[in-house]
CSV table of C-alpha atoms (C1' of nucleotides) in Angstrom, one decimal:
chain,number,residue,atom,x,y,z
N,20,UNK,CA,0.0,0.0,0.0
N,21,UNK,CA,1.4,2.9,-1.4
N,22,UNK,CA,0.1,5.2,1.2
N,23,UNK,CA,-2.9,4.3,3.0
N,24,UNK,CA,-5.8,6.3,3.6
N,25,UNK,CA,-5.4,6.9,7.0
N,26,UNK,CA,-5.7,10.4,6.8
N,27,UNK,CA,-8.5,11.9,9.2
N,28,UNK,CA,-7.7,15.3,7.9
N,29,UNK,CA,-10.8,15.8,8.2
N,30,UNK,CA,-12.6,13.9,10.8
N,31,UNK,CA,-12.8,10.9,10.6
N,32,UNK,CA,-16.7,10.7,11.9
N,33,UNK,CA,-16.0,10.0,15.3
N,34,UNK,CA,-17.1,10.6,18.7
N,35,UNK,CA,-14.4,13.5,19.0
N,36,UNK,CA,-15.5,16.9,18.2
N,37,UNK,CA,-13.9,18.1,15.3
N,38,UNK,CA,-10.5,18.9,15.5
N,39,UNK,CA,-10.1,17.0,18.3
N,40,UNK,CA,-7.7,13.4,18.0
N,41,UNK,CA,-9.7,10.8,17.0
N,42,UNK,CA,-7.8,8.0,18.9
N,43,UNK,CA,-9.1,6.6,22.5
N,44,UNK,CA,-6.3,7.0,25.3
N,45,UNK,CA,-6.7,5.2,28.3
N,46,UNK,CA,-8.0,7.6,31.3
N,47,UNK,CA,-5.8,7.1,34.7
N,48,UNK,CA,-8.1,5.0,36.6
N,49,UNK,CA,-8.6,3.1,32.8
N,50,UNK,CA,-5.0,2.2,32.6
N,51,UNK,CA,-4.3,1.2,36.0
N,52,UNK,CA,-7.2,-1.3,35.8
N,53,UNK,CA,-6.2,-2.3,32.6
N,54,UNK,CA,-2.5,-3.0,34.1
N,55,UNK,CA,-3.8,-4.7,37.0
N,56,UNK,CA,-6.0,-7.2,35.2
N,57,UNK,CA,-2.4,-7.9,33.3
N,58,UNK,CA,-0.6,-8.1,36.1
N,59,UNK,CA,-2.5,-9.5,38.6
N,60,UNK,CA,-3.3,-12.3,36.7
N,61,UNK,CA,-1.4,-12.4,33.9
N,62,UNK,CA,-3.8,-12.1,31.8
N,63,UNK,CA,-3.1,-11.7,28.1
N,64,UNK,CA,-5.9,-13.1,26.4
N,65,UNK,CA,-8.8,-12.0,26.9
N,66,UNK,CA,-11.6,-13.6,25.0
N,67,UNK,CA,-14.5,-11.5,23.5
N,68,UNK,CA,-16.8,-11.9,26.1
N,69,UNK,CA,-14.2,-10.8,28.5
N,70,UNK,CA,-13.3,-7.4,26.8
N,71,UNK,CA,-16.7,-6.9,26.8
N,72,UNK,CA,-17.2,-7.4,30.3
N,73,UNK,CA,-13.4,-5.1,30.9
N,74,UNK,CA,-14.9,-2.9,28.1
N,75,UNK,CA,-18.2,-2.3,30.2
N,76,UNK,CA,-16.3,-2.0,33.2
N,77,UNK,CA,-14.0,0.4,31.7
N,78,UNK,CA,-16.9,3.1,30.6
N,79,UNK,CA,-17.4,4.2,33.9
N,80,UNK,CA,-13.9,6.1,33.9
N,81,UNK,CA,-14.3,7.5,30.9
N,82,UNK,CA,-15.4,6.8,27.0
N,83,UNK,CA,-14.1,3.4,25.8
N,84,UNK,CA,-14.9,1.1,23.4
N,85,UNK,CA,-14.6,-3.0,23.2
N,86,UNK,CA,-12.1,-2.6,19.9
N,87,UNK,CA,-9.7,-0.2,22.4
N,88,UNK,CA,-9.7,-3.0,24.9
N,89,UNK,CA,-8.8,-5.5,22.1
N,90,UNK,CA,-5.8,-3.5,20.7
N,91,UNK,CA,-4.7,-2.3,24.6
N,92,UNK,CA,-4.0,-6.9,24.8
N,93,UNK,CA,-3.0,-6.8,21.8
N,94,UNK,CA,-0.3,-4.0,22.1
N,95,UNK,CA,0.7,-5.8,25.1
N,96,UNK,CA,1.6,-9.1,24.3
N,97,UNK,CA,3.1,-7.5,20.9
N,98,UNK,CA,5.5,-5.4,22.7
N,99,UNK,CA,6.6,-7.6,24.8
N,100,UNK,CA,7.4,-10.1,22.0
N,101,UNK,CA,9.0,-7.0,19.9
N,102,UNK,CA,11.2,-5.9,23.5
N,103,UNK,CA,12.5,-9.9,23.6
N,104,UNK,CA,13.4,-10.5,20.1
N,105,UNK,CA,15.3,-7.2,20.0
N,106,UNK,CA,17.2,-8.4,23.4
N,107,UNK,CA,18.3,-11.3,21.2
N,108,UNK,CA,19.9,-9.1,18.6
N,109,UNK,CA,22.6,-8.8,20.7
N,110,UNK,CA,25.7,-8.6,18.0
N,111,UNK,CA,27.5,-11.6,18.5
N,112,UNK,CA,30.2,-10.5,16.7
N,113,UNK,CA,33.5,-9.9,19.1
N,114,UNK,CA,32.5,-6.3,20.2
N,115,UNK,CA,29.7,-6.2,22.1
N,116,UNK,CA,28.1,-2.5,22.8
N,117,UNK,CA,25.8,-2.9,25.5
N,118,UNK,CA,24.5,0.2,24.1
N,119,UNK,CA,20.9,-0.6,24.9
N,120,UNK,CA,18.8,0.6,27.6
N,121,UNK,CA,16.9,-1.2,30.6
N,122,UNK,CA,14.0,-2.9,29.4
N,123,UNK,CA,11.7,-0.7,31.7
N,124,UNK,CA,9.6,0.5,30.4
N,125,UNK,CA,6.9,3.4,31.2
N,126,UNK,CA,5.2,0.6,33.0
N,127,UNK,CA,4.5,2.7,35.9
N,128,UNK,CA,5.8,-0.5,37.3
N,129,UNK,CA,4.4,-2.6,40.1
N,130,UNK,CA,4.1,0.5,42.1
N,131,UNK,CA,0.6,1.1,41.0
N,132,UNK,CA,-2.0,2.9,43.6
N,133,UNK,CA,-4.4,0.7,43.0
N,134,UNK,CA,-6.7,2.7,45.2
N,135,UNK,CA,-10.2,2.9,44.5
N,136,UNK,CA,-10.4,6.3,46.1
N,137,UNK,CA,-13.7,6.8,44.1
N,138,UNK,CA,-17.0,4.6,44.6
N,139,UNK,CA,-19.2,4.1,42.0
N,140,UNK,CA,-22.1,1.6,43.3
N,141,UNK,CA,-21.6,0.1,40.1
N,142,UNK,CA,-23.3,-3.7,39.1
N,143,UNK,CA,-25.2,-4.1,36.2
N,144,UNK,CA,-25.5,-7.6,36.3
N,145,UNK,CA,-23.3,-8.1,39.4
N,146,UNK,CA,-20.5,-9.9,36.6
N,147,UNK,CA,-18.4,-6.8,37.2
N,148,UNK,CA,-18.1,-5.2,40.7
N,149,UNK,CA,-15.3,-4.7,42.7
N,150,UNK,CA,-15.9,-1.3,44.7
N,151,UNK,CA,-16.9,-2.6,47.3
N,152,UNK,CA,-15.5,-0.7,50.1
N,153,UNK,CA,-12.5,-2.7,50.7
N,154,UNK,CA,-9.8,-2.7,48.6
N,155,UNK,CA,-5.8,-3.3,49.2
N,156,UNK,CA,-2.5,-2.3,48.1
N,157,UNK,CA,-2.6,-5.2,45.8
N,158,UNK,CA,-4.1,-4.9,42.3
N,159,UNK,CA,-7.8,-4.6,41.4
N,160,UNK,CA,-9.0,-8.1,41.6
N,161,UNK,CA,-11.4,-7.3,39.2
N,162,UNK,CA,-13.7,-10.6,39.1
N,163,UNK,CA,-14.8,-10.6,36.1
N,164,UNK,CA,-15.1,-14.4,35.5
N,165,UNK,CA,-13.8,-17.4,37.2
N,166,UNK,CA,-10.2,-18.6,35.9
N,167,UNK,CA,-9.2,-21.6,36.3
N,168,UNK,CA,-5.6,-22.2,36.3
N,169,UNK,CA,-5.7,-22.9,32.4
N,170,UNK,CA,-9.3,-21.5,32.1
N,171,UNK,CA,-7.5,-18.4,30.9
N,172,UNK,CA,-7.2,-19.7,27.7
N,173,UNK,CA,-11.3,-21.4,28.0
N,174,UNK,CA,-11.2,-21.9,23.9
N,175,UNK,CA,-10.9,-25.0,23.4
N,176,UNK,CA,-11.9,-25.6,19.8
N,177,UNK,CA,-14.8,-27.9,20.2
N,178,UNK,CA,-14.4,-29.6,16.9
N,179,UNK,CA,-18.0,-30.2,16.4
N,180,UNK,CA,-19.5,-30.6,13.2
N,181,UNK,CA,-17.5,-30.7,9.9
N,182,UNK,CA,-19.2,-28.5,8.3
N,183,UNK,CA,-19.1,-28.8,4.5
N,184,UNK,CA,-16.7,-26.3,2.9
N,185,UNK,CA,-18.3,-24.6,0.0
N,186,UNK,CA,-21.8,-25.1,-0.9
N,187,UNK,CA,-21.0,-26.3,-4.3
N,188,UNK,CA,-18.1,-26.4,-6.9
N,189,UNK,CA,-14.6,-26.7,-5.6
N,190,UNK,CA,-13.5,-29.8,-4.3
N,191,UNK,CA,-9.9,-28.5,-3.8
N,192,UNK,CA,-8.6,-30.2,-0.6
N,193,UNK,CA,-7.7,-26.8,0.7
N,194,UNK,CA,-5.8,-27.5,4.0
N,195,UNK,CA,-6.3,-24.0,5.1
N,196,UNK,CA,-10.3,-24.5,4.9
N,197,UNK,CA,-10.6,-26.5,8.3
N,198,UNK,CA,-13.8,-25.9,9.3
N,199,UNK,CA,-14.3,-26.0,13.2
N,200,UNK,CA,-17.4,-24.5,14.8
N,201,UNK,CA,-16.3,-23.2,17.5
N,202,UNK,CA,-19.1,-21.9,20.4
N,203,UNK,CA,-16.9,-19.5,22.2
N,204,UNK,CA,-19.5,-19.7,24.9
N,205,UNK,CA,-19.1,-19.7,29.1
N,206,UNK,CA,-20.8,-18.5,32.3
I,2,UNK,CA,13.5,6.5,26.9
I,3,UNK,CA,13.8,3.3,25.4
I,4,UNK,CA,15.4,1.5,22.3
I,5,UNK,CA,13.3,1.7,19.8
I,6,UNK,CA,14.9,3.0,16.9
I,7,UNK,CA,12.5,1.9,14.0
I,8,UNK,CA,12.1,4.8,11.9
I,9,UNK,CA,14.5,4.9,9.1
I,10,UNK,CA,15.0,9.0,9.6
I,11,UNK,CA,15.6,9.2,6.3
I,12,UNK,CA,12.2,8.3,4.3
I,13,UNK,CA,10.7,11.2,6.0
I,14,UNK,CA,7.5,9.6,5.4
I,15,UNK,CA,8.5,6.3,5.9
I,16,UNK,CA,5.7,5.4,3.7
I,17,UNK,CA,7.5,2.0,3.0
I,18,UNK,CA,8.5,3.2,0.2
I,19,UNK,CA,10.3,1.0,-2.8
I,20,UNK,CA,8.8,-2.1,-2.1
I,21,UNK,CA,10.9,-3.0,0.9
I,22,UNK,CA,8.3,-4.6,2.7
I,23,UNK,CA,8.5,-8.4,2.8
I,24,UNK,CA,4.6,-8.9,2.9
I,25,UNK,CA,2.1,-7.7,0.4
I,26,UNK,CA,0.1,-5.0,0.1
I,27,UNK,CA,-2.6,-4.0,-1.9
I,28,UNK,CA,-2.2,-0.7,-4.4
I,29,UNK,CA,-5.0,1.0,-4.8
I,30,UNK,CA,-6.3,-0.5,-8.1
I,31,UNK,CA,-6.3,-4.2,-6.4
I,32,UNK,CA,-7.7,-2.8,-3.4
I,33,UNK,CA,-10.6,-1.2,-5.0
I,34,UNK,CA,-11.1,-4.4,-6.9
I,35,UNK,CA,-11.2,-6.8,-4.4
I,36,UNK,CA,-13.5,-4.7,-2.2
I,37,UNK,CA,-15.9,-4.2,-5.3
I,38,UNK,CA,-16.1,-7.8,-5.6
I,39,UNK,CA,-16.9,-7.9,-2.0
I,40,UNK,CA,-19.3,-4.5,-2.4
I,41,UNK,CA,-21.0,-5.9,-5.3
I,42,UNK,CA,-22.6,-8.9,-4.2
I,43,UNK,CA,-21.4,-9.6,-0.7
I,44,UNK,CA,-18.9,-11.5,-2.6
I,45,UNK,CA,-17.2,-13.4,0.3
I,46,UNK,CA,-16.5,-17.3,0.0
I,47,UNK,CA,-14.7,-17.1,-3.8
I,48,UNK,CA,-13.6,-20.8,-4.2
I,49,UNK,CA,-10.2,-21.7,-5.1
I,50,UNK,CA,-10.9,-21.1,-8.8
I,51,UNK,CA,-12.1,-17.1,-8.1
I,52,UNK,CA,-9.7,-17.1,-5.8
I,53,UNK,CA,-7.5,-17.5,-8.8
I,54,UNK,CA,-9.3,-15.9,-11.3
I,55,UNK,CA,-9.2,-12.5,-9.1
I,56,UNK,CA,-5.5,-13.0,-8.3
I,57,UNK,CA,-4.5,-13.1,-12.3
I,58,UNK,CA,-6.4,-10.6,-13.0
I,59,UNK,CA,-4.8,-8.4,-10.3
I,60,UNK,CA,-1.6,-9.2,-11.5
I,61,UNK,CA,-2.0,-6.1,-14.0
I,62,UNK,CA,-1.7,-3.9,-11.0
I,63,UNK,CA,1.1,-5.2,-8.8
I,64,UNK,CA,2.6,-8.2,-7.8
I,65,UNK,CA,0.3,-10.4,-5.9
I,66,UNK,CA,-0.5,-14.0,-5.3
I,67,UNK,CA,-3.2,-16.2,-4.7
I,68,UNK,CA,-2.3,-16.7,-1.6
I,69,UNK,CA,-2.9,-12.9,-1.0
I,70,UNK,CA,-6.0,-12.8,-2.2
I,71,UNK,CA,-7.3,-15.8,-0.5
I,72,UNK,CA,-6.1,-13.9,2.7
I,73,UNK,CA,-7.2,-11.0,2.1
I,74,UNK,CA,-11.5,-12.6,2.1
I,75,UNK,CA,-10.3,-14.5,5.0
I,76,UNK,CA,-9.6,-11.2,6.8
I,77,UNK,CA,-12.6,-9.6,5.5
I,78,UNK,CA,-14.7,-12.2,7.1
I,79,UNK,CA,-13.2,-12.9,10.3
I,80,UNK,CA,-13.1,-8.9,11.2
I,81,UNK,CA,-16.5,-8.5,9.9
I,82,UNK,CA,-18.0,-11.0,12.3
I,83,UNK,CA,-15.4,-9.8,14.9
I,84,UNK,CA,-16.8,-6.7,14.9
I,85,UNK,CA,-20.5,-7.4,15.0
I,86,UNK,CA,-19.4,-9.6,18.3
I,87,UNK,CA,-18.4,-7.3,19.6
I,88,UNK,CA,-21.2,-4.8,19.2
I,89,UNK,CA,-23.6,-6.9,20.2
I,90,UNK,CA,-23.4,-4.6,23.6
I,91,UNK,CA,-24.2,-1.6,21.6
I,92,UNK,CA,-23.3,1.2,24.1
I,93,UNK,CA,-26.2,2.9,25.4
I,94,UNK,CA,-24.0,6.4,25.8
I,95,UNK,CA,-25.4,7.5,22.1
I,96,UNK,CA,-21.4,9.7,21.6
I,97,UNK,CA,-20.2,6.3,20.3
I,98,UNK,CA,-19.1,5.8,16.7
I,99,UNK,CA,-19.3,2.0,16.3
I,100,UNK,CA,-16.3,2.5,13.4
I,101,UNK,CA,-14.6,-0.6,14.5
I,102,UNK,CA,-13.1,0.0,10.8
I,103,UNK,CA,-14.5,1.7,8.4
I,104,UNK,CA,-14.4,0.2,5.0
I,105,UNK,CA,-15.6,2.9,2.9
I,106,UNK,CA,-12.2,5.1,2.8
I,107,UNK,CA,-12.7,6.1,-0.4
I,108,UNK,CA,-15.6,6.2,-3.3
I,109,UNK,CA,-14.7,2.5,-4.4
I,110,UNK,CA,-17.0,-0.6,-4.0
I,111,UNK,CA,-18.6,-1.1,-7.5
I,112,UNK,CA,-18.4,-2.6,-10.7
I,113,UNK,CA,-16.6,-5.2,-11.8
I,114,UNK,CA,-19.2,-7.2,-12.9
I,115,UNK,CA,-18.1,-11.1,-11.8
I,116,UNK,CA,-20.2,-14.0,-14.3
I,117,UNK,CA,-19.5,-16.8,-12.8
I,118,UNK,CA,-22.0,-19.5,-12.5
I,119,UNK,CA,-21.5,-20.5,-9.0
I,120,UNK,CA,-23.4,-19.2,-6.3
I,121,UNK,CA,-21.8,-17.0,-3.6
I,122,UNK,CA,-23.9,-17.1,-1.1
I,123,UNK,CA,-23.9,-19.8,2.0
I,124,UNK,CA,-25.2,-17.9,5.0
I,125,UNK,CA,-23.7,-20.4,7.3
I,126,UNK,CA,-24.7,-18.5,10.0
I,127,UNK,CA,-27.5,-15.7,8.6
I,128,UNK,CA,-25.3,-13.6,7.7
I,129,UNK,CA,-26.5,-11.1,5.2
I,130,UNK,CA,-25.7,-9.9,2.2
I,131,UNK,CA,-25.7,-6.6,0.8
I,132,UNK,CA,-27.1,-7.6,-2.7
I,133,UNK,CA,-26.4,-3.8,-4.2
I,134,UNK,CA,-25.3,-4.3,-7.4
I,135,UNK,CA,-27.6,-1.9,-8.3
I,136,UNK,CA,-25.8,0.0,-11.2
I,137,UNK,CA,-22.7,-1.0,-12.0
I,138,UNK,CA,-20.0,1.9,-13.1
I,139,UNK,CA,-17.4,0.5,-15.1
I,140,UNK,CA,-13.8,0.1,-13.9
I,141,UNK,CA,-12.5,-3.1,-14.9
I,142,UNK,CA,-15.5,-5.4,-15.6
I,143,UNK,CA,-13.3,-8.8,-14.1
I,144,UNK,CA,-14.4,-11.3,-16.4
I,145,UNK,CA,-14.7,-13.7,-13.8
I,146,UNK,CA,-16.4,-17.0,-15.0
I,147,UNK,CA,-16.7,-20.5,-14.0
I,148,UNK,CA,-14.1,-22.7,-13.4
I,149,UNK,CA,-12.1,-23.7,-16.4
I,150,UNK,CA,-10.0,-25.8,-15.8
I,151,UNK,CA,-9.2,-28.4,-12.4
I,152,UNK,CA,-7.9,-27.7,-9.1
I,153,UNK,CA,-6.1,-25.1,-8.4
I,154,UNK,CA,-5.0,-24.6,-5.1
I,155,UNK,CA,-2.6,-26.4,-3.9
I,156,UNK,CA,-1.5,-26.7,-0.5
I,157,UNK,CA,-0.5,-23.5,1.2
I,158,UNK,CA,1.3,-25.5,4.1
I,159,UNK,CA,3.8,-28.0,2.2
I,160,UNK,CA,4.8,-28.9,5.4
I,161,UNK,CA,1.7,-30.6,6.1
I,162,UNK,CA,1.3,-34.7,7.3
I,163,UNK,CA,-1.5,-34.8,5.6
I,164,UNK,CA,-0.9,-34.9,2.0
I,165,UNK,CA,-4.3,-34.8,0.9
I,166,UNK,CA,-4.6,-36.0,-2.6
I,167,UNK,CA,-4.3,-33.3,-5.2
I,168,UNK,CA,-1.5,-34.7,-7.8
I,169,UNK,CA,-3.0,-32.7,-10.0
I,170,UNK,CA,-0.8,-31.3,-12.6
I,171,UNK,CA,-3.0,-28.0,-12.9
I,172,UNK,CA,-1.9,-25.5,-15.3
I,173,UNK,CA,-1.8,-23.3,-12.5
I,174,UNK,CA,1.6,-23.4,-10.7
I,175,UNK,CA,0.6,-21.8,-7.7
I,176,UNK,CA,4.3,-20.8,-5.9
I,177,UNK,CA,2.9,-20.6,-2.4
I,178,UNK,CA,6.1,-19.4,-1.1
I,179,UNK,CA,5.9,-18.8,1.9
I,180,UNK,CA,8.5,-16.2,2.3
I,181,UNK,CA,10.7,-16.6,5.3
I,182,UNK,CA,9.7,-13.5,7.5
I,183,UNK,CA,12.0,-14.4,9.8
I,184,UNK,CA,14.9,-12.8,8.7
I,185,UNK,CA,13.8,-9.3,10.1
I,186,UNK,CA,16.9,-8.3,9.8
I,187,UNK,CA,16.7,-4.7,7.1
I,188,UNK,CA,19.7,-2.5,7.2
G,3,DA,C1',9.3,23.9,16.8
G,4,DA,C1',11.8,20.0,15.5
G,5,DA,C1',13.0,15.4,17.0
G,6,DC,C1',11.8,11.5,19.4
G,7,DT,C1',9.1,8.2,21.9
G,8,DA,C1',5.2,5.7,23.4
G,9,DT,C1',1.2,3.7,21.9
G,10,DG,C1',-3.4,3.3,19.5
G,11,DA,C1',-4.9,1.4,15.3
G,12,DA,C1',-4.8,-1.3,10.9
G,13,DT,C1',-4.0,-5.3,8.4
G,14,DG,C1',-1.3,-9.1,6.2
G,15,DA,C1',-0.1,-13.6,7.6
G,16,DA,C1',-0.2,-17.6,10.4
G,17,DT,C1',-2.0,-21.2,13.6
G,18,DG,C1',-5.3,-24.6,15.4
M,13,DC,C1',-13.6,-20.3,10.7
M,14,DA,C1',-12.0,-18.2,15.2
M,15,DT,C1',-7.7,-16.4,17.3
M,16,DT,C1',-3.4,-14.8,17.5
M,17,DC,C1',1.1,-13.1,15.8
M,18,DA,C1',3.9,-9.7,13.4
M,19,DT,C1',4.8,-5.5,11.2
M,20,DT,C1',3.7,-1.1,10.1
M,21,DC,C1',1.2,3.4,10.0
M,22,DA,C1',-0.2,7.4,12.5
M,23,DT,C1',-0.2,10.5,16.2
M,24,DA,C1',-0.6,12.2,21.1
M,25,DG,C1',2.9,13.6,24.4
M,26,DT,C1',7.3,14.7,25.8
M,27,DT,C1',11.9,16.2,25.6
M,28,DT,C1',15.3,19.1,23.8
DNA sequence: AAACTATGAATGAATG
DNA sequence: CATTCATTCATAGTTT
């Protein structure tokens, strides 16, 4: 792509009033619940129904949308891929220039108030509550579903049904046209 | 603060410019193409042969591959129904743009006019199709027709156990190459 | 204000 | 087909 039309010179049609950036940034309170849910748990991959559930969550501090949610994991575990493979650049040549900096990065680190200074009685359908009154140094638990060790990861492909490929015409043993139905589908 | 010296600070755009990039991307001639196929009739399952049909014929406007192509509807589709997962909590706030991505960038999305004798439509799951088609401009009028010849595709994953049939000595040599990426190593 | 960095967003490719 | 990975574009913020 030569040069992709990415341009919101002029407004995109968004939420932002014009002039304004178009692109979400995570609020404070956003960010550190965001961070916690990563940290806490190490929780990486969060299936759909749980960045809704984050995303929902999220909305009281501020405007936020499920896709921001996605791209905030995604970011995540991308950079930290990005920040390892680069570590194993190292020049193995006979000169090495430890040129490079720490790998910390504007993590705010584990320092994180976590303090829920602000109550907001919130609980639509009691999935997502954690003001409660009582909260401690550590990071928002943030129940937002029950994980199970490896529950984390709750898709298990449940090869069910082999669906027929196309409806008609090709019978091309296309490897890349497995066909599992997969009902992403829990509590 | 940290290491991550990616911009070339000599492009001044950096609008990957001479086809450095390793993967493809579509000019803007394929790009309006395959998303007026898409725009026309909610073309979205091509089988191996369109696949193929739509690849040659892009060929006029840049490199590109079958592979590419096939890719490319595969992406479509998956974000498509990504997207209207997610949305299925349509926020309530009313300031929300639900532009998860917006696929009308620019005034493309019609014409080509495909004749092939297969049916395109296999609402696996109720999905609907935006039949437009209701005038067609003229921009390239693909000539895409039923399959002519035998299989084409052939396996995308050579490295595959299962070596499904397909001995087929098509005319189509379809170089599924899949270039090694991992040398991420540009000067 | 230019240069740089951090990061949100987009999308091609890959995996299961 | 659903998810995830990798790479890149674009830009808000910050530093100089």
């Amino acid at each position: 792509m030569e040069l992709q039309a990415q341009q919101p010179t002029e407004e995109g049609g968004s939420i932002q009033a014009a002039g304004s950036s178009n692109r979400w940034a995570p609020t404070p309170p956003q960010l550190r619940i965001l961070k916690g849910l990563n940290y806490d748990k190490g929780f990486k991959y969060p299936t759909p129904e749980q960045i809704q559930e984050i995303c929902l969550h999220l909305k009281q501090y501020g405007q936020i949308e499920d896709k921001n949610v996605f791209f905030w994991f995604q970011n995540l575990k991308a950079r930290e891929r990005q920040k390892l493979k680069e570590f194993r650049n190292v020049p193995v040549g006979g000169s090495l220039d430890l040129n490079f900096r720490s790998t910390s990065s504007t993590d705010d680190g584990r320092s994180i108030d976590l303090n829920f200074g602000s109550r907001v009685g919130y609980g639509v359908d009691g999935s997502i509550m954690e003001q409660r009154g009582e909260y401690h140094q550590e990071i928002e638990t943030l129940p937002l579903f029950p994980m199970h060790g490896e529950d984390i990861f709750g898709n298990m492909k449940t090869t069910s049904e082999g669906g027929s490929g196309y409806g008609g015409g090709s019978r091309i043993s296309l490897e890349l046209s497995f066909n599992s139905y997969r009902d992403a589908d829990m509590a």
